[in-house]
Structure formats: structure tokens, C-alpha cells
Amino acid sequence: MTYPFGAVVGMDDMRLALLLNAVSPAIGGVLVRGEKGTAKSTTVRALAAVLPSVAVVPGCRFACDPAAPDPACPDGPHEPAAPAQTRPARLVELPVGASEDRVVGSLDLERALTEGVKAFEPGLLAAAHRGVLYVDEVNLLHDHLVDLLLDAAALGTAYVEREGVSVRHAARFLLVGTMNPEEGELRPQLLDRFGLTVEVAAPRDPAVRAEVVRRRFAHDADPAGFGAAWAPEEASLAARIADARARLPRVVLSDDALRQVTAVCAAFDVDGLRADLVTARTAIAHAAWCGREEVTEDDVRVAARLALPHRRRRNPFDAPGLDDDTLDQALEDSRPEDAPDEDPPPPDGPGDGGTPPPPPNDDAGPGPGPDEGGYRDKGSPEGGEEAAGAPAREKAAVAPSDPFRARRLEVPGIGTGVAGRRSKARAERGRVVGSVRPSGPVTRLHLVDTVLAAAPHQVARGRSGPGLRIAREDLRQATLEGREGNLVLFVVDASGSMGSRARMGAVKGAVLSLLLDAYQRRDKVGLVTFRGGDAELALPPTWSVEAAAARLRELPTGGRTPLAAGLHRAAETLRVERVRDPQRRPLLVVVTDGRATGARGSDAVGAAHTAARRLADAGTAAVVVDCESGPVRLGLAGVLGAHLAARTLRLEELAADALAATVRSVREAA
């Protein structure tokens, strides 16, 4: 299915970001963030139709340019005067479950060792060379694969290294990633390496939405006719891209314009210099796109709005954004002294022949605040729902204390889940812990064990020279031990037994710290709360740690302590999740003081302990965080931890610094 590029209205920023990268792929790609159903994938797929065609060397699997073939091409060398073949630019889609070998390509190690042949099977990076590489749900892709993509996009070269055998080939492509923030964020280090980021949302205007539906129906009724109707506009857009590409080398970035770029980046306090480089390249591409050969202030403004919002985040729970007032002030301060203002102020006095400004009107009330018209943090007390009058339930919520660096909580044993940074697991990346005989192609050769297996057979195989004779049965596949991501399910006691607001604030701060730790370790998270008469699944298991943090901040407290209901709800949640994601091992984190209350005449404590034993019998790894405080402690959380077969930690023991202090004290005592 194809759509005319830009047929979905309300996507101006996304459309512009894609076009600027089409003009100058050196910008570094586009990350499109948006809610589901906003035509992100449709728009990206339509981009390939308007890219100029490329000339390639016939038969080359790496799309070498006949005018300048890659001298290191694995299919080369190519003759400079070889005939050329023209084909459309490719759109290559990378699936979320792709392996590293599928992305960068793989060497046939068996043939390399047994026959001495360097046989290379190209991957998706080679297929995307001089085209578009599209990653849907890039936030769900393994971090090391995202690193590979971004390295190749930045260097323009892909490398494959396997046990001393090395292959490299050109890999210059337009990288586009899309993601739904509700399903989790990219790590800040990876987010920063995308050139541009745009936010998209469905239009709220009924007329606009009706036009989108009308065009979709028209396409479904007659796809060929619909495409033909938009063909002239797409041809015009493709010609404009080609014209801008040709103009790009002639665009001048003057010292004044460069000073504006660096001043804007400094004003927003972005980390590193990548933002300055990306903003400058984007401004140059925008000037070429607009038909100019010199960068103007308008180009810098547009570039900053596309390149800087996602680089302003100071912690994973910050929303991206850009304050227009700060941008305007930075541009104004960086203008050369002899440059006229866009809106020159009136003369200061009658001596200049002007009229003095009118005195301020004290009765008019205060002027607009610094946040009006710009970015406002919806989590701040001054804005969002608080300003509009939050409901009573949200006003009862206690603000969390400041988060801290949490200690790592692990699931015992060795798993086989997806790559992460929490518990030990058999993985594609990590340290070598042994070897096995391969059941299929060898992708991770254990060289020492292979040599040891082949050594006893050298005489029988007729070895007479220095070379080692290796047969198929000698090959050994390396076994790697790395880290996996887990499902961390928080069960939080929000009842009245948690005591004062200060204590509940400390509890929320501790859970927020654990959520931040889960974000950094690429875990899936869920949140169960219990208070009053029942337990609630406040957040089903998700990759969006930001959503969990928001639910936690809004969590009200008070009422009875239905601990058994909270554990039952956790058991049911884990049961469903085992069916959905069987390889992801869960870690249950119960945050409570161990008290349990119920209806009169019921044994609430016994019911809670029974539920805990059932979770332990099911093999659920758990940690109990003891929130009890005061001079007299009943130790009820420790009893609950014994029934759960779980480790019990005091609230203050969750900090990594506390763990380090304990280790130091033990060493000093020894």
C-alpha cells in the first residue's frame, strides 16, 4: 500500500525533518515520537517514493556508485568505467527481533577456517546503502543493535569482525526510527545520537480527521487511480529534493550564523557538541531546501526546533521540549551589532523625533508569565492539572522525595530473556563462559576450544606443514553470559498504616529510584497498589517507566491494608505475563511495613502469608522493602519476606551508597 508523501495533514514537522535528511543524510536521521495511529509508518514508507533514483554497479550487492565505487567493497574491485544501472532508492525495514548478524551481515566461519575462503553474507545495512533504513518501534530494539545502527549512520561504514576476519563496506543511509513513548523511552545516550526528533499527534480538528478518512477510503476504492492523482505532486517533490541536494555544497554558513547556532545550543545547556554539529547541518540543509545559498536566522531557528528538544532532558522522566522565549533571546543576543532587529523598538525620547512609550498600566494586572506560550512541565506544581483544579483524589497524593542511585536487585539463576542489564543470562553479547558443539552455522567461534578439539587428529589427517587441519566436527560455538532485562512488578502499600506524609514521600522516592534503575537496565515494569478495601493494577506491565513514575506520583494514601489482595493481584498479573512473555523472568518488589488489616473477624495476616507462600511455591523471585519506622519495630515485613522466600531490605538499604558503606565496614572489621 502506498500513500502520497504528506497526504496526512498535521505532520509538518515530521515531513520537514524527513525532507531535510533526504537533502543531507549527514544530519543523522530522524526519530519520530508519537501516539499510536498517527500515520508515522505510512509517512516514512511514502518517503522512498520521492527520493531520487540511484545509479549502481550491476550485480554489486552493496549498491556501489559507478562514478565512485567503494575500493573496499567485498564484491569489488569495480572498474570505474563499468556500465551503470539505475534503480529506485530502497526502503529497508529492520524488524525489532533482528539479530546482530542479520543487521551487519555475517561471515561463514566454517568455510573461512576449513577452506580458507572469506565468504560474506551482506546484512540489512548493506541493503540500505544509499537508501532509507526504517526501524519501527526503535525503542524496543536491543541497545547494542541501536548502537550499531547509529555508528554506521555516523561513519558511513559498517564493520564485521569475527575471530580475526574483518570485512567493511560503505553504509550511508537515511536512518528513520519511530516509537510510541507509552512503550518506553530510548536511553539518553542513544536519543542524543539521532539527528532530529519530532513529536506527532493525531489532529483534533474534525474537518482534518474527516479528510484523512476520506483519502483512505479513496485509496481503498481505487489504489492505482489514487496514486496516479498524486503522482505529479510526488514528481515535483522529488525534483525539489534533487535540486536541493545539488545546491547543498554551495550553501555558506557564515561566522555570524555559526555563532547563532552555538549560542542557541549553549543557551539550552545541551551536553557535548553533537547538538551544535547537527543544528548547523540542519540549518544548511534548510537553506538549500528553501533555495538559498546562505544560512539565515530563520534557518537556525527551524534547525534548533528540530535538533534540540530531545537533547534538553536532564533525567529519563523529563519530557522533551523547547522554550520559544529562550530561543528568541538566544538568537537576539547572538546577532551582530550592526544587524537590525526584526522588530525595532520605538525611539527612546522626544529628541529622536519619536513618541515616548506610554506608562505602564498598573490596573491591567500582571503580564504573561515566563511559561505562557512556551513549554510547561506538566509535572510541576505551577502547571498542568494543578492549575486547572485537580480533583480531590490527586490532591491527596504525597509528593515523592528526591530519587537516589539504587542498588541492583537481581533474579537468581541464569535466564534466557532479552538483552538488558539486570540479571545473568545466556546472551548474544557478554563474557565467554564455555563452548558447545554447534547445531547450525557457527556465529561465535570459540577459537581455543576449536584448536584443542582439532589437535589430536592432525597426524591422522596427514598434516605435514605448519597449517592446522580443521574439520566440521572440531568447531565449537562460544557460550556467552551477559545480562537480561526483567519484569519488575512493584506492589506498593498505600494504606493508612504507612504513617505520615513524610514517610510516604520517602517510600515514593525509593520506588521512584527503583523505577529509574529499571529504566537504565531496560526492564519492563508494572505497578500494583493496595489500600482501602482492594488492590488495583495501577499500571499493567509496560516498557514505559515514565508512565509508572506518573502513576506513582499521583498515588493517594489512606484506609485499611489489604495486603493479601495486593499479593493476589500480583500473582494474577504475573500469571498473565508469563503467557505473553514467557522468557522474561519476573522480579516482585513488595514495598510495605508488613501490616495487614481486613474486615472484622477475618485473619488478614494469615491470608497475606498464605498468598505469599503461593507466590514462593510458584518460583517467583521477590524482594521485600521494609518501610517500618520508629523506635519500636515489629518486624512484620521480615516475616512476610520469609513466607515469600525473599530477601528483606530496609528502606534505607536500597541506596547503592548504603551497600558500598556496608561492604567497607565488613572489610574493616575483618
C-alpha positions in Angstrom: 0.0 0.0 0.0 1.3 3.4 -0.9 0.2 6.9 0.0 1.3 10.3 -1.4 4.0 11.7 0.8 2.4 14.3 3.1 -1.2 13.2 2.3 -1.9 13.0 6.0 -2.2 16.6 7.2 -0.9 17.9 10.5 2.5 16.4 10.2 4.5 19.5 9.1 7.5 19.0 11.5 7.8 15.3 10.6 7.5 16.0 6.9 10.2 18.7 7.1 12.6 16.6 9.2 12.4 13.7 6.7 12.9 16.0 3.7 15.9 17.8 5.3 17.5 14.4 6.0 16.7 13.4 2.4 18.6 16.5 1.3 21.5 15.9 3.7 21.7 12.4 5.3 24.8 13.7 7.3 22.2 15.3 9.7 22.0 11.9 11.3 18.4 10.6 10.8 15.0 11.3 12.3 13.3 9.9 15.4 9.5 10.2 15.2 7.8 10.0 18.6 4.0 9.8 18.7 0.9 8.1 19.9 -0.4 5.0 18.1 -2.4 5.6 14.9 -0.8 8.8 13.8 0.5 7.6 10.4 4.2 7.5 11.4 4.9 4.3 9.5 2.8 5.4 6.5 4.6 8.7 6.1 8.1 7.1 6.4 7.2 4.5 3.8 6.0 7.2 1.4 9.4 8.9 1.7 11.1 6.3 -0.5 8.8 7.2 -3.4 10.1 10.7 -3.7 13.8 10.1 -3.3 15.8 10.4 -6.4 16.8 7.2 -8.2 20.3 5.9 -7.7 22.9 4.6 -10.2 24.5 1.3 -9.1 27.1 -1.1 -10.4 25.2 -4.1 -11.9 25.5 -7.2 -9.7 27.0 -5.4 -6.7 25.2 -6.4 -3.5 26.4 -3.2 -1.8 24.9 -0.7 -4.2 28.3 0.9 -5.2 28.1 4.1 -7.1 29.6 3.6 -10.6 31.0 7.1 -10.6 32.9 6.5 -7.3 32.9 2.8 -6.4 34.0 1.7 -2.9 37.6 0.5 -3.2 37.0 -1.8 -0.2 33.7 -3.3 -1.5 33.6 -7.0 -0.8 32.2 -7.5 -4.3 34.9 -5.4 -5.8 37.1 -4.1 -7.2 34.8 -2.4 -9.7 36.0 -0.8 -12.9 35.5 3.0 -12.9 34.1 2.8 -16.4 31.7 -0.1 -15.8 28.2 0.2 -17.1 25.6 1.7 -14.7 22.2 0.5 -13.7 19.5 2.9 -12.4 17.0 1.8 -9.8 14.7 3.5 -7.2 16.2 4.2 -3.7 15.3 1.3 -1.4 13.4 1.4 1.8 14.7 -1.3 4.1 12.8 -2.2 7.3 14.6 -3.6 10.3 12.4 -5.8 12.4 12.6 -5.4 16.2 13.6 -9.1 16.7 16.6 -8.9 14.2 19.9 -10.4 15.3 23.2 -8.7 15.0 24.3 -10.9 12.1 21.1 -10.0 10.3 21.8 -6.3 10.7 25.5 -6.1 9.8 25.9 -9.3 7.9 27.8 -12.5 8.8 30.9 -14.3 7.8 30.8 -18.0 7.0 33.4 -19.0 9.7 33.2 -22.7 8.8 34.4 -22.0 5.2 36.9 -19.5 6.4 38.6 -22.0 8.7 38.2 -25.2 6.8 38.6 -23.9 3.2 40.3 -20.6 3.7 37.5 -18.7 1.9 36.3 -15.3 3.0 32.6 -15.7 2.3 30.4 -12.8 3.5 26.6 -12.6 3.5 25.5 -8.9 3.5 23.0 -7.7 6.1 20.4 -5.0 6.2 23.0 -2.2 6.4 24.3 -3.2 3.0 20.8 -3.4 1.5 20.0 0.1 2.9 23.2 1.8 1.4 22.1 4.9 -0.5 18.5 4.4 0.6 16.4 4.5 3.8 16.7 2.3 6.8 13.5 2.3 8.8 13.2 0.9 12.3 9.6 0.8 13.7 9.4 0.7 17.5 13.1 1.6 17.7 12.7 1.9 21.5 12.1 -1.8 21.7 15.2 -2.7 19.7 18.2 -4.1 21.7 20.5 -1.3 22.8 23.6 -2.9 21.1 21.7 -3.0 17.8 20.8 0.6 18.1 24.5 1.4 18.8 25.4 -0.5 15.6 22.9 1.4 13.5 23.9 4.8 14.8 27.6 4.1 14.5 27.1 3.0 10.8 24.9 6.1 10.2 27.6 8.4 11.7 30.6 6.8 10.0 29.0 5.8 6.7 30.7 2.4 7.1 29.7 -1.0 8.5 32.3 -3.3 10.1 32.0 -7.0 10.7 34.7 -8.5 12.9 34.8 -12.3 13.7 37.8 -14.0 15.2 40.4 -12.1 13.2 38.5 -12.0 10.0 37.4 -8.4 9.1 35.1 -7.1 6.4 34.0 -3.5 5.9 31.7 -1.9 3.4 30.0 1.5 2.8 26.7 2.0 4.6 25.4 5.5 4.0 21.6 5.7 4.5 18.8 7.9 5.9 18.0 6.4 9.3 14.4 6.8 10.5 13.1 5.4 13.7 9.5 5.6 15.0 8.3 4.9 18.6 5.4 5.2 20.9 6.6 6.8 24.2 4.0 4.9 26.1 6.0 1.7 25.4 9.3 3.1 26.9 12.0 5.6 26.0 15.3 5.3 24.4 18.3 5.8 26.7 19.5 9.4 26.7 22.9 8.4 25.1 21.0 6.8 22.2 18.4 9.5 22.0 21.1 12.1 21.6 22.6 10.4 18.6 19.5 10.8 16.4 20.0 14.0 14.5 16.4 15.3 14.7 13.4 14.3 16.7 9.8 15.3 16.1 6.6 14.8 18.1 3.4 13.8 16.2 -0.2 13.6 17.3 -3.5 13.0 15.7 -5.3 16.2 14.6 -8.2 17.3 16.8 -10.0 19.2 14.1 -12.9 17.1 12.9 -12.6 18.5 9.4 -9.0 17.5 9.2 -9.7 14.0 10.5 -12.6 13.7 8.0 -10.2 14.5 5.2 -7.8 11.8 6.3 -10.6 9.2 6.4 -11.9 10.4 3.0 -8.4 9.9 1.4 -8.0 6.5 2.9 -11.4 5.4 1.5 -10.4 6.8 -1.9 -7.2 4.8 -1.8 -9.0 1.6 -0.8 -11.6 2.0 -3.6 -9.0 2.6 -6.4 -5.3 2.3 -5.3 -4.0 2.8 -8.9 -6.1 5.8 -9.6 -5.4 7.4 -6.2 -1.7 7.0 -6.8 -1.9 8.5 -10.3 -3.8 11.5 -8.9 -0.9 12.3 -6.6 1.9 11.4 -9.0 2.5 14.9 -10.3 2.9 16.3 -6.8 5.3 13.5 -5.8 7.3 14.1 -9.0 7.6 17.8 -8.2 8.7 17.0 -4.6 11.3 14.5 -5.9 12.7 17.2 -8.3 12.9 19.7 -5.5 14.9 17.2 -3.3 17.3 16.6 -6.2 17.7 20.3 -6.7 18.3 20.9 -3.0 21.0 18.2 -3.0 22.7 19.8 -5.9 22.6 23.2 -4.1 23.8 21.9 -0.8 27.6 22.1 -1.4 27.2 25.8 -2.4 25.4 26.9 0.8 27.6 29.1 3.0 27.4 29.0 6.8 28.8 32.4 7.8 30.6 33.1 11.0 27.6 35.1 12.3 25.2 32.2 11.5 27.6 29.7 13.2 27.7 32.0 16.2 23.9 31.9 16.4 24.0 28.1 16.2 26.4 27.8 19.1 24.7 30.5 21.1 21.4 28.7 20.9 23.0 25.3 21.9 24.7 27.0 24.9 21.5 28.8 26.0 19.7 25.4 26.3 22.7 23.9 28.1 22.9 20.8 26.0 25.6 18.2 26.6 28.5 17.8 24.3 29.0 19.3 20.8 26.8 16.9 18.8 23.9 19.3 19.1 26.0 22.1 17.5 27.0 20.0 14.6 23.5 18.7 13.9 22.0 22.1 14.2 24.5 23.6 11.8 24.0 20.8 9.2 20.2 21.1 9.5 20.4 24.9 9.0 22.5 24.4 5.9 20.0 21.7 4.6 17.1 24.0 5.3 18.7 26.9 3.4 19.3 24.5 0.4 15.7 23.3 0.6 14.4 26.9 0.6 16.5 27.7 -2.5 19.1 29.9 -0.7 22.9 29.7 -0.8 23.5 31.3 2.6 22.2 30.3 6.0 19.9 32.9 7.7 18.5 33.3 11.2 15.3 31.6 10.1 17.2 28.5 9.1 18.9 28.4 12.5 15.5 28.8 14.2 14.0 25.9 12.3 17.0 23.7 12.9 17.0 24.4 16.6 13.4 23.4 17.0 14.1 20.1 15.3 17.5 19.3 16.8 17.4 20.4 20.4 14.2 19.4 22.2 15.2 15.8 22.9 18.7 16.9 24.0 17.4 19.1 26.9 16.4 16.2 29.0 18.2 16.0 32.3 16.7 12.8 33.6 14.7 10.0 32.0 11.4 11.3 33.4 11.7 14.7 31.8 9.5 15.4 28.8 11.3 16.8 25.7 10.5 20.4 24.8 11.9 23.8 23.8 11.0 27.2 25.3 10.4 29.7 22.5 11.3 32.7 24.7 14.7 31.2 25.4 15.2 30.5 21.7 14.2 34.0 20.7 16.5 35.6 23.4 19.5 33.4 22.3 19.1 34.4 18.7 18.7 38.1 19.6 21.8 38.1 21.8 23.9 36.5 19.1 23.0 38.9 16.3 25.9 41.0 15.1 25.9 44.5 16.5 25.2 46.1 13.1 22.3 43.9 12.3 18.9 45.5 12.5 16.3 44.0 14.9 13.3 42.2 13.4 11.0 44.5 15.4 13.0 47.7 16.2 11.9 49.4 19.4 10.4 52.9 19.3 12.9 55.8 19.9 13.7 56.4 23.5 12.9 60.1 23.8 11.4 63.1 22.1 14.9 64.2 21.0 14.8 61.5 18.4 11.6 62.7 16.9 9.6 59.8 18.3 6.9 59.4 20.9 7.9 58.2 24.3 6.3 54.8 25.3 3.2 55.0 27.4 3.5 54.5 31.1 2.6 51.0 32.4 -1.0 50.5 33.4 -1.0 49.2 36.9 -4.7 48.3 36.7 -4.1 45.9 33.9 -2.8 43.2 36.1 0.3 41.2 35.8 1.7 40.4 32.4 2.2 36.9 31.0 4.5 34.7 32.9 7.7 33.2 31.6 6.0 29.8 30.8 3.0 31.2 28.9 3.1 30.3 25.2 6.1 28.1 25.7 7.0 24.7 27.1 5.5 24.0 30.5 6.4 20.9 32.6 3.1 19.3 33.3 4.6 17.6 36.3 5.3 20.9 38.0 3.1 22.4 40.7 2.6 25.6 38.7 1.1 24.0 35.6 -0.9 21.2 34.2 -3.8 19.7 36.1 -3.0 21.5 39.3 -3.6 24.9 37.7 -6.9 23.8 36.4 -8.1 22.5 39.7 -7.1 18.9 40.4 -9.7 16.5 41.7 -9.6 15.6 45.4 -8.1 12.2 44.8 -5.0 13.7 43.2 -4.7 16.4 45.8 -4.4 13.7 48.4 -1.3 12.3 46.8 2.0 12.8 48.5 5.0 14.1 46.6 8.0 11.7 46.4 11.3 12.6 48.0 14.4 13.1 45.7 15.5 9.8 44.0 18.8 8.3 44.6 21.0 5.7 42.8 19.5 2.3 43.8 21.4 -0.9 44.3 20.9 -3.6 41.7 18.3 -6.2 42.6 18.7 -9.5 40.6 16.7 -12.5 39.8 18.7 -15.6 40.9 19.9 -18.2 38.4 20.6 -17.7 34.7 17.9 -16.8 32.3 17.5 -16.7 28.5 15.5 -13.4 28.2 16.1 -10.4 26.1 19.2 -8.4 26.5 19.3 -6.0 29.4 21.4 -5.0 32.4 19.9 -6.7 35.4 20.2 -10.5 35.9 22.6 -13.1 34.5 21.5 -14.7 31.3 22.7 -16.7 28.2 23.0 -13.9 25.6 24.4 -12.9 22.3 26.8 -10.5 24.0 28.8 -10.9 27.2 31.8 -12.8 28.6 32.7 -16.2 27.3 31.9 -19.0 29.9 32.4 -22.1 27.8 31.6 -23.7 24.4 29.3 -26.2 22.8 29.2 -28.1 19.5 27.1 -26.0 17.1 23.8 -27.3 15.9 23.7 -24.9 13.0 26.1 -22.2 11.4 28.9 -21.0 13.7 28.4 -17.3 14.6 30.5 -17.1 17.8 33.6 -19.3 17.4 35.4 -20.4 20.5 38.9 -20.5 18.9 40.8 -22.1 21.7 38.4 -25.0 22.2 38.3 -25.5 18.4 42.0 -25.8 18.2 42.0 -28.2 21.2 39.4 -30.4 19.5 41.4 -30.5 16.3 44.8 -31.0 17.8 44.6 -34.8 18.5 43.6 -35.6 14.9 46.4 -33.8 13.0 48.6 -36.9 12.3 45.6 -38.9 11.2 44.6 -36.1 8.8 48.0 -36.1 7.2 49.2 -32.8 8.4 52.7 -32.1 7.2 53.1 -28.3 7.3 52.6 -25.5 9.7 48.9 -25.2 8.9 46.2 -26.7 11.2 43.7 -29.1 9.6 40.2 -28.4 10.9 37.1 -30.4 10.2 33.5 -29.6 10.8 33.3 -31.7 13.9 36.1 -29.6 15.5 34.2 -26.4 15.5 33.0 -25.0 18.8 30.4 -22.3 19.4 31.2 -20.0 22.3 28.7 -19.8 25.1 28.3 -16.2 26.4 27.0 -15.0 29.7 25.5 -11.5 29.7 22.7 -9.6 31.3 18.9 -9.7 30.6 16.1 -7.3 31.3 13.4 -8.5 33.6 9.8 -7.7 34.5 9.9 -5.7 37.8 6.5 -5.7 39.3 6.1 -3.2 42.2 3.5 -4.0 44.9 3.2 -0.8 46.9 1.3 -0.4 50.2 -0.6 2.9 50.0 -2.8 2.3 53.1 -3.0 4.5 56.2 -0.6 2.2 58.0 2.2 3.8 56.1 2.0 6.7 58.5 3.0 10.3 58.0 3.2 12.2 54.7 7.0 12.5 55.2 7.2 8.7 55.4 5.1 8.1 52.4 7.1 10.6 50.5 10.3 8.7 51.4 8.6 5.4 50.2 7.6 7.0 46.9 11.1 8.4 46.5 12.6 4.9 47.0 10.2 3.4 44.4 11.0 6.2 42.0 14.7 5.4 42.4 14.0 1.8 41.7 12.0 2.8 38.6 14.9 4.9 37.4 17.2 1.9 37.9 14.7 -0.2 35.9 14.8 2.3 33.1 18.6 2.2 32.9 18.6 -1.6 33.0 16.0 -1.9 30.2 13.3 -3.6 32.3 9.7 -4.0 31.8 7.7 -2.6 34.8 4.3 -2.8 36.4 2.6 -1.3 39.4 0.1 -2.8 41.8 -1.2 -0.7 44.7 -3.4 -1.7 47.6 -5.4 0.4 50.0 -8.9 0.7 51.4 -10.8 -2.5 50.5 -9.0 -3.8 47.5 -5.9 -3.9 45.3 -5.5 -2.2 41.9 -3.3 -2.9 38.9 -2.4 0.8 38.6 -0.1 0.1 35.6 -0.1 -3.1 33.5 3.4 -4.4 32.6 4.9 -1.9 30.2 8.3 -0.6 29.0 7.1 3.0 29.8 8.8 3.7 33.1 7.7 7.3 32.7 4.0 6.1 33.0 4.9 4.2 36.1 6.5 7.2 37.6 3.4 9.4 36.8 1.1 6.8 38.4 3.3 6.7 41.5 3.3 10.5 41.9 -0.5 10.6 41.7 -1.0 7.7 44.2 -3.2 8.7 47.1 -2.9 7.1 50.5 -5.1 6.1 53.4 -7.6 3.4 54.5 -7.1 -0.2 55.5 -4.2 -2.5 54.4 -5.5 -5.3 52.2 -2.0 -6.9 51.8 -3.4 -10.3 50.7 -5.4 -8.6 47.9 -2.2 -6.9 46.7 -0.3 -10.2 46.6 -3.2 -12.0 44.8 -3.4 -9.2 42.2 0.4 -9.5 41.7 0.1 -13.3 41.3 -2.6 -12.9 38.7 -0.6 -10.2 36.8 2.5 -12.4 36.7 0.4 -15.4 35.5 -0.9 -13.5 32.5 2.5 -12.0 31.8 4.2 -15.4 31.7 1.9 -16.4 28.9 2.6 -13.2 27.0 6.3 -13.0 27.5 7.5 -16.4 28.8 11.2 -15.7 28.5 11.2 -12.6 30.6 11.7 -13.5 34.3 9.8 -11.5 36.8 11.1 -9.8 40.0 8.4 -9.0 42.6 9.3 -5.9 44.7 6.8 -5.6 47.7 7.0 -2.2 49.4 5.2 -2.5 52.8 5.6 -2.3 56.5 4.1 -5.8 56.8 0.9 -4.9 58.4 -2.4 -6.3 57.1 -6.0 -5.4 58.1 -9.3 -6.6 56.8 -13.0 -6.9 57.7 -13.8 -7.6 61.3 -13.4 -11.3 62.2 -11.1 -12.1 59.3 -7.5 -13.2 59.6 -5.9 -10.7 57.3 -2.3 -11.5 58.3 -2.8 -15.3 57.8 -4.4 -14.6 54.4 -1.4 -12.5 53.4 1.1 -15.1 54.5 -0.8 -17.8 52.5 -0.7 -15.7 49.4 3.0 -15.1 49.9 3.7 -18.8 50.2 1.8 -19.5 47.0 4.0 -17.0 45.2 7.1 -18.6 46.6 5.9 -22.1 45.6 5.4 -20.8 42.0 9.1 -19.9 42.0 8.6 -16.1 41.9 11.8 -14.2 42.8 10.9 -11.4 45.3 12.3 -8.7 47.4 10.5 -7.1 50.4 11.3 -3.5 51.1 10.6 -2.9 54.8 9.1 0.6 55.3 8.6 0.3 59.1 10.0 3.2 61.1 10.1 4.4 64.6 11.9 3.2 67.8 9.8 0.1 68.2 9.8 -2.2 65.2 7.5 -5.3 64.9 9.5 -6.9 62.1 6.3 -7.9 60.2 7.9 -7.2 56.8 10.7 -9.7 57.6 8.0 -12.3 58.5 6.3 -11.7 55.1 9.7 -12.0 53.4 10.3 -15.4 55.0 6.9 -16.6 53.6 7.9 -15.2 50.2 11.3 -16.8 50.4 12.5 -13.3 49.6 15.3 -11.1 50.7 14.1 -8.3 53.0 15.8 -4.9 52.8 15.2 -1.8 54.9 14.2 1.3 53.0 17.5 3.0 53.6 19.4 -0.1 52.4 18.1 0.4 48.8 20.7 3.0 48.0 23.8 1.8 46.2 25.9 4.1 48.6 24.5 2.3 51.6 25.5 -1.1 50.1 29.1 0.3 49.5 29.2 1.6 53.0 28.2 -1.8 54.4 30.8 -3.6 52.3 33.5 -1.2 53.6 32.5 -1.7 57.2 32.6 -5.5 56.8 36.1 -5.3 55.3 37.4 -3.0 58.0 36.0 -5.4 60.7 37.8 -8.3 59.0 
